[in-house]
Amino acid sequence: MTPQADFKLSRHPLGRLVLTDAEGIEHLGVTPVRAFPIAAPDEGLSLVGPEGHELAWVPRLSALAPELRQLIEEELASREFSPELRRLVAVSSFSTPCTWTVETDRGRTDFVLKTEDDIRRLDRGRLLITGSQGIVYQIRDLQTLDRGSRRLLERFL
């Protein structure tokens, strides 16, 4: 059984989210913000009004009713951009800065790795790699990469 939220969400004709709180007050222009977007994307989500004040807290996104969850996930998808690196095709040099050619879940691209410090290890074999333009690429599990990609990557770790 899905627990009931003490708010309602809808989409304004102009595309912005509208939160109706327990008192029936509508708040236009609500923004969902994850508390832990990388480590625990399903846990802890704040619905923030246009003035930056929290209007509602969602302990677990997956516990919401499907229609609420869908609206929030659509809004998050339009705001969050963190491509998943699936294959490391080539690197221009094994010293930094260097240009990486990669395949991601959003297509093939090139980016410049300024320093090895731009590769951040997380738990369970996960990595975050920040390109020179500020885009953060994620590797969910280092062991799922093909052998060639792991070999190239190991030169920087």
CSV table of N, CA and C in Angstrom, one decimal:
chain,number,residue,atom,x,y,z
A,1,MET,N,0.8,-1.2,0.0
A,1,MET,CA,0.0,0.0,0.0
A,1,MET,C,0.9,1.2,0.0
A,2,THR,N,0.6,2.2,-0.9
A,2,THR,CA,1.3,3.4,-1.0
A,2,THR,C,0.8,4.5,0.0
A,3,PRO,N,1.7,5.0,0.9
A,3,PRO,CA,1.2,6.0,1.8
A,3,PRO,C,0.7,7.3,1.1
A,4,GLN,N,-0.3,8.0,1.7
A,4,GLN,CA,-0.8,9.2,1.1
A,4,GLN,C,0.1,10.4,1.5
A,5,ALA,N,0.4,11.2,0.5
A,5,ALA,CA,1.1,12.4,0.7
A,5,ALA,C,0.2,13.5,1.2
A,6,ASP,N,0.7,14.5,2.0
A,6,ASP,CA,-0.2,15.5,2.5
A,6,ASP,C,-0.2,16.7,1.6
A,7,PHE,N,0.1,16.5,0.3
A,7,PHE,CA,0.0,17.5,-0.7
A,7,PHE,C,-0.4,16.9,-2.0
A,8,LYS,N,-0.7,17.8,-2.9
A,8,LYS,CA,-1.0,17.4,-4.3
A,8,LYS,C,-0.1,18.1,-5.2
A,9,LEU,N,0.2,17.5,-6.3
A,9,LEU,CA,1.0,18.2,-7.4
A,9,LEU,C,0.2,18.1,-8.7
A,10,SER,N,0.4,19.2,-9.4
A,10,SER,CA,-0.1,19.2,-10.8
A,10,SER,C,0.8,20.1,-11.6
A,11,ARG,N,0.5,20.1,-12.9
A,11,ARG,CA,1.4,20.9,-13.8
A,11,ARG,C,0.5,22.1,-14.3
A,12,HIS,N,1.0,23.3,-14.2
A,12,HIS,CA,0.4,24.5,-14.6
A,12,HIS,C,0.4,24.5,-16.2
A,13,PRO,N,-0.5,25.2,-16.8
A,13,PRO,CA,-0.5,25.2,-18.3
A,13,PRO,C,0.8,25.6,-18.9
A,14,LEU,N,1.5,26.4,-18.2
A,14,LEU,CA,2.8,26.9,-18.7
A,14,LEU,C,4.0,25.9,-18.4
A,15,GLY,N,3.6,24.8,-17.8
A,15,GLY,CA,4.6,23.7,-17.6
A,15,GLY,C,5.2,23.7,-16.2
A,16,ARG,N,5.0,24.7,-15.3
A,16,ARG,CA,5.6,24.7,-14.0
A,16,ARG,C,4.8,23.8,-13.0
A,17,LEU,N,5.4,23.3,-12.0
A,17,LEU,CA,4.8,22.5,-11.0
A,17,LEU,C,4.0,23.4,-10.0
A,18,VAL,N,2.8,22.9,-9.7
A,18,VAL,CA,2.0,23.5,-8.7
A,18,VAL,C,1.8,22.6,-7.5
A,19,LEU,N,2.1,23.0,-6.3
A,19,LEU,CA,1.9,22.2,-5.1
A,19,LEU,C,0.7,22.8,-4.4
A,20,THR,N,-0.3,21.9,-4.1
A,20,THR,CA,-1.4,22.3,-3.2
A,20,THR,C,-1.2,21.6,-1.9
A,21,ASP,N,-1.0,22.4,-0.8
A,21,ASP,CA,-0.7,21.9,0.5
A,21,ASP,C,-1.9,21.4,1.2
A,22,ALA,N,-1.8,20.9,2.4
A,22,ALA,CA,-2.9,20.3,3.2
A,22,ALA,C,-4.0,21.3,3.5
A,23,GLU,N,-3.6,22.6,3.5
A,23,GLU,CA,-4.6,23.7,3.8
A,23,GLU,C,-5.3,24.1,2.5
A,24,GLY,N,-4.9,23.6,1.4
A,24,GLY,CA,-5.5,24.0,0.1
A,24,GLY,C,-4.9,25.1,-0.6
A,25,ILE,N,-3.8,25.6,-0.1
A,25,ILE,CA,-3.0,26.7,-0.7
A,25,ILE,C,-2.2,26.2,-1.8
A,26,GLU,N,-2.3,26.9,-3.0
A,26,GLU,CA,-1.5,26.5,-4.2
A,26,GLU,C,-0.2,27.3,-4.2
A,27,HIS,N,0.9,26.6,-4.5
A,27,HIS,CA,2.2,27.2,-4.7
A,27,HIS,C,2.7,27.0,-6.1
A,28,LEU,N,2.8,28.0,-6.9
A,28,LEU,CA,3.2,27.9,-8.3
A,28,LEU,C,4.7,27.9,-8.4
A,29,GLY,N,5.3,27.1,-9.2
A,29,GLY,CA,6.7,27.2,-9.5
A,29,GLY,C,7.6,26.4,-8.5
A,30,VAL,N,7.1,25.2,-8.1
A,30,VAL,CA,7.8,24.4,-7.1
A,30,VAL,C,8.9,23.6,-7.8
A,31,THR,N,10.0,23.5,-7.1
A,31,THR,CA,11.2,22.8,-7.7
A,31,THR,C,11.5,21.6,-6.7
A,32,PRO,N,11.6,20.4,-7.3
A,32,PRO,CA,12.1,19.3,-6.5
A,32,PRO,C,13.6,19.3,-6.4
A,33,VAL,N,14.2,19.1,-5.2
A,33,VAL,CA,15.6,19.1,-4.9
A,33,VAL,C,15.9,17.8,-4.1
A,34,ARG,N,16.8,17.0,-4.7
A,34,ARG,CA,17.2,15.8,-4.0
A,34,ARG,C,18.2,16.1,-2.9
A,35,ALA,N,18.1,15.5,-1.7
A,35,ALA,CA,19.0,15.7,-0.6
A,35,ALA,C,20.4,15.0,-0.9
A,36,PHE,N,20.3,13.8,-1.5
A,36,PHE,CA,21.5,13.1,-1.8
A,36,PHE,C,21.4,12.5,-3.2
A,37,PRO,N,21.6,13.4,-4.2
A,37,PRO,CA,21.4,13.0,-5.6
A,37,PRO,C,22.3,11.9,-6.2
A,38,ILE,N,23.5,11.7,-5.6
A,38,ILE,CA,24.4,10.7,-6.1
A,38,ILE,C,24.3,9.4,-5.2
A,39,ALA,N,24.5,9.6,-3.9
A,39,ALA,CA,24.6,8.5,-3.0
A,39,ALA,C,23.2,7.8,-2.7
A,40,ALA,N,22.1,8.6,-2.7
A,40,ALA,CA,20.8,8.0,-2.4
A,40,ALA,C,19.7,8.8,-3.1
A,41,PRO,N,19.6,8.6,-4.5
A,41,PRO,CA,18.7,9.5,-5.2
A,41,PRO,C,17.2,9.3,-4.9
A,42,ASP,N,16.9,8.1,-4.3
A,42,ASP,CA,15.5,7.8,-3.9
A,42,ASP,C,15.1,8.4,-2.6
A,43,GLU,N,16.1,8.7,-1.8
A,43,GLU,CA,15.9,9.1,-0.4
A,43,GLU,C,16.0,10.6,-0.2
A,44,GLY,N,15.0,11.2,0.4
A,44,GLY,CA,15.1,12.6,0.8
A,44,GLY,C,15.0,13.5,-0.4
A,45,LEU,N,13.8,14.1,-0.5
A,45,LEU,CA,13.6,15.0,-1.6
A,45,LEU,C,12.7,16.2,-1.0
A,46,SER,N,13.2,17.4,-1.3
A,46,SER,CA,12.5,18.6,-0.8
A,46,SER,C,11.8,19.2,-2.0
A,47,LEU,N,10.5,19.7,-1.8
A,47,LEU,CA,9.8,20.4,-2.8
A,47,LEU,C,9.9,21.9,-2.3
A,48,VAL,N,10.6,22.7,-3.1
A,48,VAL,CA,11.0,24.0,-2.7
A,48,VAL,C,10.2,25.1,-3.5
A,49,GLY,N,9.6,26.1,-2.8
A,49,GLY,CA,8.9,27.1,-3.5
A,49,GLY,C,9.8,28.1,-4.2
A,50,PRO,N,9.2,29.0,-5.0
A,50,PRO,CA,10.1,30.0,-5.8
A,50,PRO,C,10.9,30.9,-4.9
A,51,GLU,N,10.6,31.1,-3.6
A,51,GLU,CA,11.4,31.9,-2.7
A,51,GLU,C,12.5,31.1,-2.0
A,52,GLY,N,12.6,29.8,-2.3
A,52,GLY,CA,13.6,29.0,-1.8
A,52,GLY,C,13.3,28.3,-0.5
A,53,HIS,N,12.0,28.4,0.0
A,53,HIS,CA,11.6,27.7,1.2
A,53,HIS,C,11.0,26.4,0.9
A,54,GLU,N,11.3,25.4,1.8
A,54,GLU,CA,10.8,24.1,1.7
A,54,GLU,C,9.3,24.1,2.0
A,55,LEU,N,8.5,23.5,1.0
A,55,LEU,CA,7.1,23.4,1.2
A,55,LEU,C,6.6,22.0,1.6
A,56,ALA,N,7.4,21.0,1.2
A,56,ALA,CA,7.1,19.6,1.5
A,56,ALA,C,8.4,18.8,1.5
A,57,TRP,N,8.4,17.8,2.3
A,57,TRP,CA,9.5,16.8,2.4
A,57,TRP,C,9.0,15.4,2.0
A,58,VAL,N,9.8,14.8,1.1
A,58,VAL,CA,9.4,13.4,0.7
A,58,VAL,C,10.6,12.5,1.2
A,59,PRO,N,10.3,11.7,2.2
A,59,PRO,CA,11.4,10.8,2.7
A,59,PRO,C,11.9,9.8,1.7
A,60,ARG,N,10.9,9.2,0.9
A,60,ARG,CA,11.3,8.2,-0.1
A,60,ARG,C,10.5,8.4,-1.4
A,61,LEU,N,11.1,8.8,-2.5
A,61,LEU,CA,10.4,9.0,-3.7
A,61,LEU,C,9.6,7.8,-4.2
A,62,SER,N,10.2,6.6,-4.1
A,62,SER,CA,9.5,5.4,-4.6
A,62,SER,C,8.3,5.1,-3.8
A,63,ALA,N,8.1,5.7,-2.6
A,63,ALA,CA,6.9,5.5,-1.8
A,63,ALA,C,5.7,6.3,-2.2
A,64,LEU,N,5.9,7.3,-3.1
A,64,LEU,CA,4.8,8.2,-3.5
A,64,LEU,C,3.9,7.4,-4.5
A,65,ALA,N,2.7,7.9,-4.6
A,65,ALA,CA,1.7,7.4,-5.6
A,65,ALA,C,2.3,7.6,-6.9
A,66,PRO,N,2.1,6.7,-7.9
A,66,PRO,CA,2.7,6.8,-9.2
A,66,PRO,C,2.5,8.1,-9.9
A,67,GLU,N,1.4,8.8,-9.8
A,67,GLU,CA,1.2,10.0,-10.5
A,67,GLU,C,2.0,11.2,-9.9
A,68,LEU,N,2.2,11.2,-8.6
A,68,LEU,CA,3.0,12.2,-8.0
A,68,LEU,C,4.5,11.9,-8.3
A,69,ARG,N,4.9,10.7,-8.2
A,69,ARG,CA,6.3,10.3,-8.5
A,69,ARG,C,6.6,10.7,-10.0
A,70,GLN,N,5.7,10.4,-10.9
A,70,GLN,CA,6.0,10.7,-12.3
A,70,GLN,C,6.2,12.2,-12.5
A,71,LEU,N,5.4,13.1,-11.9
A,71,LEU,CA,5.5,14.5,-12.1
A,71,LEU,C,6.9,15.0,-11.5
A,72,ILE,N,7.3,14.4,-10.4
A,72,ILE,CA,8.5,14.8,-9.8
A,72,ILE,C,9.7,14.3,-10.6
A,73,GLU,N,9.6,13.1,-11.1
A,73,GLU,CA,10.7,12.5,-11.9
A,73,GLU,C,10.9,13.3,-13.2
A,74,GLU,N,9.8,13.7,-13.8
A,74,GLU,CA,9.8,14.5,-15.1
A,74,GLU,C,10.5,15.8,-14.8
A,75,GLU,N,10.2,16.4,-13.7
A,75,GLU,CA,10.8,17.7,-13.4
A,75,GLU,C,12.3,17.5,-13.1
A,76,LEU,N,12.7,16.5,-12.3
A,76,LEU,CA,14.1,16.2,-12.1
A,76,LEU,C,14.9,15.9,-13.3
A,77,ALA,N,14.3,15.1,-14.2
A,77,ALA,CA,15.0,14.8,-15.5
A,77,ALA,C,15.2,16.0,-16.3
A,78,SER,N,14.4,17.0,-16.3
A,78,SER,CA,14.6,18.2,-17.0
A,78,SER,C,15.7,19.1,-16.4
A,79,ARG,N,16.0,18.9,-15.1
A,79,ARG,CA,17.0,19.7,-14.4
A,79,ARG,C,18.3,19.0,-14.3
A,80,GLU,N,18.3,17.7,-14.1
A,80,GLU,CA,19.5,17.0,-13.8
A,80,GLU,C,20.2,16.5,-15.1
A,81,PHE,N,21.4,16.7,-15.3
A,81,PHE,CA,22.1,16.2,-16.4
A,81,PHE,C,23.4,15.6,-15.9
A,82,SER,N,23.5,14.3,-15.9
A,82,SER,CA,24.7,13.6,-15.4
A,82,SER,C,24.8,12.3,-16.3
A,83,PRO,N,25.4,12.4,-17.5
A,83,PRO,CA,25.4,11.3,-18.4
A,83,PRO,C,26.2,10.1,-17.7
A,84,GLU,N,25.8,8.9,-18.0
A,84,GLU,CA,26.5,7.7,-17.6
A,84,GLU,C,27.5,7.3,-18.6
A,85,LEU,N,28.8,7.3,-18.1
A,85,LEU,CA,29.9,6.9,-19.0
A,85,LEU,C,29.8,5.4,-19.2
A,86,ARG,N,29.7,4.9,-20.4
A,86,ARG,CA,29.6,3.4,-20.6
A,86,ARG,C,30.8,2.8,-21.3
A,87,ARG,N,31.6,3.7,-22.0
A,87,ARG,CA,32.8,3.2,-22.6
A,87,ARG,C,33.8,4.3,-22.8
A,88,LEU,N,35.0,4.0,-22.5
A,88,LEU,CA,36.1,5.0,-22.7
A,88,LEU,C,36.8,4.6,-24.0
A,89,VAL,N,36.6,5.4,-25.0
A,89,VAL,CA,37.1,5.1,-26.4
A,89,VAL,C,38.5,5.4,-26.5
A,90,ALA,N,39.0,6.6,-26.1
A,90,ALA,CA,40.4,7.0,-26.3
A,90,ALA,C,40.7,8.2,-25.4
A,91,VAL,N,42.0,8.3,-25.1
A,91,VAL,CA,42.5,9.5,-24.4
A,91,VAL,C,43.6,10.0,-25.2
A,92,SER,N,43.8,11.3,-25.2
A,92,SER,CA,44.8,12.0,-26.0
A,92,SER,C,46.2,11.8,-25.4
A,93,SER,N,46.3,11.6,-24.1
A,93,SER,CA,47.5,11.5,-23.4
A,93,SER,C,47.3,10.9,-22.0
A,94,PHE,N,48.3,10.3,-21.4
A,94,PHE,CA,48.2,9.8,-20.1
A,94,PHE,C,48.6,10.7,-19.0
A,95,SER,N,48.9,12.0,-19.4
A,95,SER,CA,49.1,13.1,-18.5
A,95,SER,C,48.0,14.1,-18.7
A,96,THR,N,47.7,14.8,-17.6
A,96,THR,CA,46.6,15.8,-17.7
A,96,THR,C,47.2,17.2,-17.9
A,97,PRO,N,46.5,18.1,-18.6
A,97,PRO,CA,45.2,17.9,-19.1
A,97,PRO,C,45.2,17.0,-20.4
A,98,CYS,N,44.1,16.3,-20.6
A,98,CYS,CA,44.0,15.5,-21.8
A,98,CYS,C,42.6,15.4,-22.3
A,99,THR,N,42.3,15.0,-23.5
A,99,THR,CA,41.0,14.9,-24.0
A,99,THR,C,40.6,13.5,-24.0
A,100,TRP,N,39.4,13.2,-23.5
A,100,TRP,CA,38.8,11.9,-23.5
A,100,TRP,C,37.7,11.8,-24.5
A,101,THR,N,37.7,10.7,-25.2
A,101,THR,CA,36.5,10.4,-26.1
A,101,THR,C,35.8,9.2,-25.5
A,102,VAL,N,34.5,9.5,-25.2
A,102,VAL,CA,33.7,8.5,-24.4
A,102,VAL,C,32.4,8.2,-25.1
A,103,GLU,N,31.8,7.1,-24.8
A,103,GLU,CA,30.4,6.8,-25.1
A,103,GLU,C,29.6,6.8,-23.8
A,104,THR,N,28.5,7.5,-23.9
A,104,THR,CA,27.7,7.7,-22.7
A,104,THR,C,26.3,7.2,-23.1
A,105,ASP,N,25.4,7.2,-22.1
A,105,ASP,CA,24.0,6.8,-22.4
A,105,ASP,C,23.3,7.9,-23.2
A,106,ARG,N,24.0,9.0,-23.5
A,106,ARG,CA,23.4,10.0,-24.3
A,106,ARG,C,24.2,10.2,-25.6
A,107,GLY,N,25.1,9.3,-25.9
A,107,GLY,CA,25.8,9.4,-27.1
A,107,GLY,C,27.3,9.6,-26.9
A,108,ARG,N,28.0,9.7,-28.0
A,108,ARG,CA,29.5,9.8,-28.0
A,108,ARG,C,29.8,11.3,-27.8
A,109,THR,N,30.9,11.6,-27.0
A,109,THR,CA,31.3,13.0,-26.8
A,109,THR,C,32.8,13.0,-26.4
A,110,ASP,N,33.3,14.2,-26.4
A,110,ASP,CA,34.7,14.4,-26.0
A,110,ASP,C,34.7,15.4,-24.9
A,111,PHE,N,35.6,15.3,-23.9
A,111,PHE,CA,35.7,16.3,-22.9
A,111,PHE,C,37.2,16.3,-22.4
A,112,VAL,N,37.6,17.4,-21.8
A,112,VAL,CA,38.9,17.6,-21.3
A,112,VAL,C,38.9,17.3,-19.8
A,113,LEU,N,39.8,16.4,-19.4
A,113,LEU,CA,40.1,16.1,-18.0
A,113,LEU,C,41.3,17.0,-17.6
A,114,LYS,N,41.0,17.9,-16.7
A,114,LYS,CA,42.1,18.9,-16.3
A,114,LYS,C,43.1,18.3,-15.4
A,115,THR,N,42.7,17.5,-14.5
A,115,THR,CA,43.6,16.9,-13.5
A,115,THR,C,43.0,15.6,-13.0
A,116,GLU,N,43.8,14.7,-12.5
A,116,GLU,CA,43.3,13.4,-11.9
A,116,GLU,C,42.4,13.6,-10.8
A,117,ASP,N,42.5,14.8,-10.1
A,117,ASP,CA,41.6,15.1,-9.0
A,117,ASP,C,40.1,15.3,-9.4
A,118,ASP,N,39.9,15.4,-10.8
A,118,ASP,CA,38.6,15.5,-11.3
A,118,ASP,C,37.9,14.1,-11.4
A,119,ILE,N,38.6,13.1,-11.0
A,119,ILE,CA,38.0,11.7,-10.9
A,119,ILE,C,37.8,11.4,-9.4
A,120,ARG,N,36.5,11.3,-9.1
A,120,ARG,CA,36.2,11.0,-7.7
A,120,ARG,C,35.6,9.6,-7.5
A,121,ARG,N,36.3,8.9,-6.6
A,121,ARG,CA,35.8,7.6,-6.2
A,121,ARG,C,34.7,7.6,-5.2
A,122,LEU,N,33.6,6.9,-5.4
A,122,LEU,CA,32.6,6.7,-4.5
A,122,LEU,C,32.5,5.3,-4.0
A,123,ASP,N,31.5,4.9,-3.2
A,123,ASP,CA,31.4,3.5,-2.7
A,123,ASP,C,31.0,2.6,-3.9
A,124,ARG,N,31.2,1.3,-3.7
A,124,ARG,CA,30.8,0.2,-4.5
A,124,ARG,C,31.2,0.4,-6.0
A,125,GLY,N,32.5,0.8,-6.2
A,125,GLY,CA,33.0,0.9,-7.5
A,125,GLY,C,32.5,2.0,-8.4
A,126,ARG,N,31.8,3.0,-7.8
A,126,ARG,CA,31.2,4.1,-8.6
A,126,ARG,C,32.3,5.2,-8.7
A,127,LEU,N,32.2,5.9,-9.8
A,127,LEU,CA,33.1,7.1,-10.0
A,127,LEU,C,32.3,8.2,-10.6
A,128,LEU,N,32.8,9.4,-10.3
A,128,LEU,CA,32.3,10.7,-10.9
A,128,LEU,C,33.5,11.3,-11.5
A,129,ILE,N,33.3,11.7,-12.8
A,129,ILE,CA,34.4,12.3,-13.6
A,129,ILE,C,33.9,13.7,-14.1
A,130,THR,N,34.6,14.7,-13.7
A,130,THR,CA,34.1,16.1,-14.1
A,130,THR,C,35.0,16.6,-15.2
A,131,GLY,N,34.3,16.9,-16.3
A,131,GLY,CA,35.0,17.5,-17.5
A,131,GLY,C,35.2,19.0,-17.3
A,132,SER,N,36.1,19.5,-18.1
A,132,SER,CA,36.5,20.9,-18.0
A,132,SER,C,35.3,21.9,-18.1
A,133,GLN,N,34.2,21.5,-18.7
A,133,GLN,CA,33.0,22.4,-18.9
A,133,GLN,C,32.0,22.2,-17.7
A,134,GLY,N,32.4,21.4,-16.7
A,134,GLY,CA,31.6,21.2,-15.5
A,134,GLY,C,30.6,20.1,-15.6
A,135,ILE,N,30.5,19.4,-16.7
A,135,ILE,CA,29.6,18.3,-16.8
A,135,ILE,C,30.2,17.1,-16.0
A,136,VAL,N,29.3,16.5,-15.2
A,136,VAL,CA,29.8,15.4,-14.3
A,136,VAL,C,29.3,14.1,-15.0
A,137,TYR,N,30.2,13.2,-15.3
A,137,TYR,CA,29.9,11.9,-15.9
A,137,TYR,C,30.0,10.9,-14.8
A,138,GLN,N,29.1,9.9,-14.8
A,138,GLN,CA,29.2,8.9,-13.7
A,138,GLN,C,29.4,7.6,-14.3
A,139,ILE,N,30.1,6.8,-13.5
A,139,ILE,CA,30.3,5.3,-13.8
A,139,ILE,C,29.6,4.6,-12.6
A,140,ARG,N,28.6,3.9,-12.8
A,140,ARG,CA,27.8,3.3,-11.7
A,140,ARG,C,28.6,2.1,-11.1
A,141,ASP,N,29.3,1.4,-12.0
A,141,ASP,CA,30.1,0.2,-11.5
A,141,ASP,C,31.2,0.1,-12.4
A,142,LEU,N,32.4,0.3,-11.9
A,142,LEU,CA,33.6,0.2,-12.6
A,142,LEU,C,33.8,-1.2,-13.3
A,143,GLN,N,33.3,-2.2,-12.6
A,143,GLN,CA,33.5,-3.6,-13.1
A,143,GLN,C,32.6,-3.9,-14.4
A,144,THR,N,31.6,-3.0,-14.6
A,144,THR,CA,30.7,-3.3,-15.8
A,144,THR,C,31.3,-2.7,-17.1
A,145,LEU,N,32.4,-1.9,-16.9
A,145,LEU,CA,33.0,-1.4,-18.1
A,145,LEU,C,33.8,-2.5,-18.8
A,146,ASP,N,33.9,-2.3,-20.1
A,146,ASP,CA,34.7,-3.3,-20.9
A,146,ASP,C,36.2,-3.2,-20.5
A,147,ARG,N,36.9,-4.3,-20.8
A,147,ARG,CA,38.3,-4.4,-20.4
A,147,ARG,C,39.2,-3.2,-20.8
A,148,GLY,N,39.0,-2.8,-22.1
A,148,GLY,CA,39.8,-1.7,-22.6
A,148,GLY,C,39.5,-0.4,-21.9
A,149,SER,N,38.3,-0.2,-21.6
A,149,SER,CA,37.9,1.1,-20.8
A,149,SER,C,38.5,1.1,-19.5
A,150,ARG,N,38.5,-0.1,-18.8
A,150,ARG,CA,39.1,-0.2,-17.4
A,150,ARG,C,40.6,0.0,-17.5
A,151,ARG,N,41.2,-0.5,-18.5
A,151,ARG,CA,42.7,-0.4,-18.6
A,151,ARG,C,43.1,1.1,-18.8
A,152,LEU,N,42.3,1.8,-19.7
A,152,LEU,CA,42.6,3.2,-19.8
A,152,LEU,C,42.4,4.0,-18.6
A,153,LEU,N,41.3,3.7,-17.9
A,153,LEU,CA,40.9,4.4,-16.7
A,153,LEU,C,41.9,4.2,-15.6
A,154,GLU,N,42.4,3.0,-15.5
A,154,GLU,CA,43.3,2.6,-14.4
A,154,GLU,C,44.6,3.5,-14.4
A,155,ARG,N,44.9,4.0,-15.6
A,155,ARG,CA,46.1,4.8,-15.7
A,155,ARG,C,46.0,6.2,-15.0
A,156,PHE,N,44.7,6.5,-14.7
A,156,PHE,CA,44.4,7.8,-14.1
A,156,PHE,C,44.0,7.6,-12.6
A,157,LEU,N,43.8,6.4,-12.2
A,157,LEU,CA,43.3,6.2,-10.8
A,157,LEU,C,44.5,5.9,-9.8
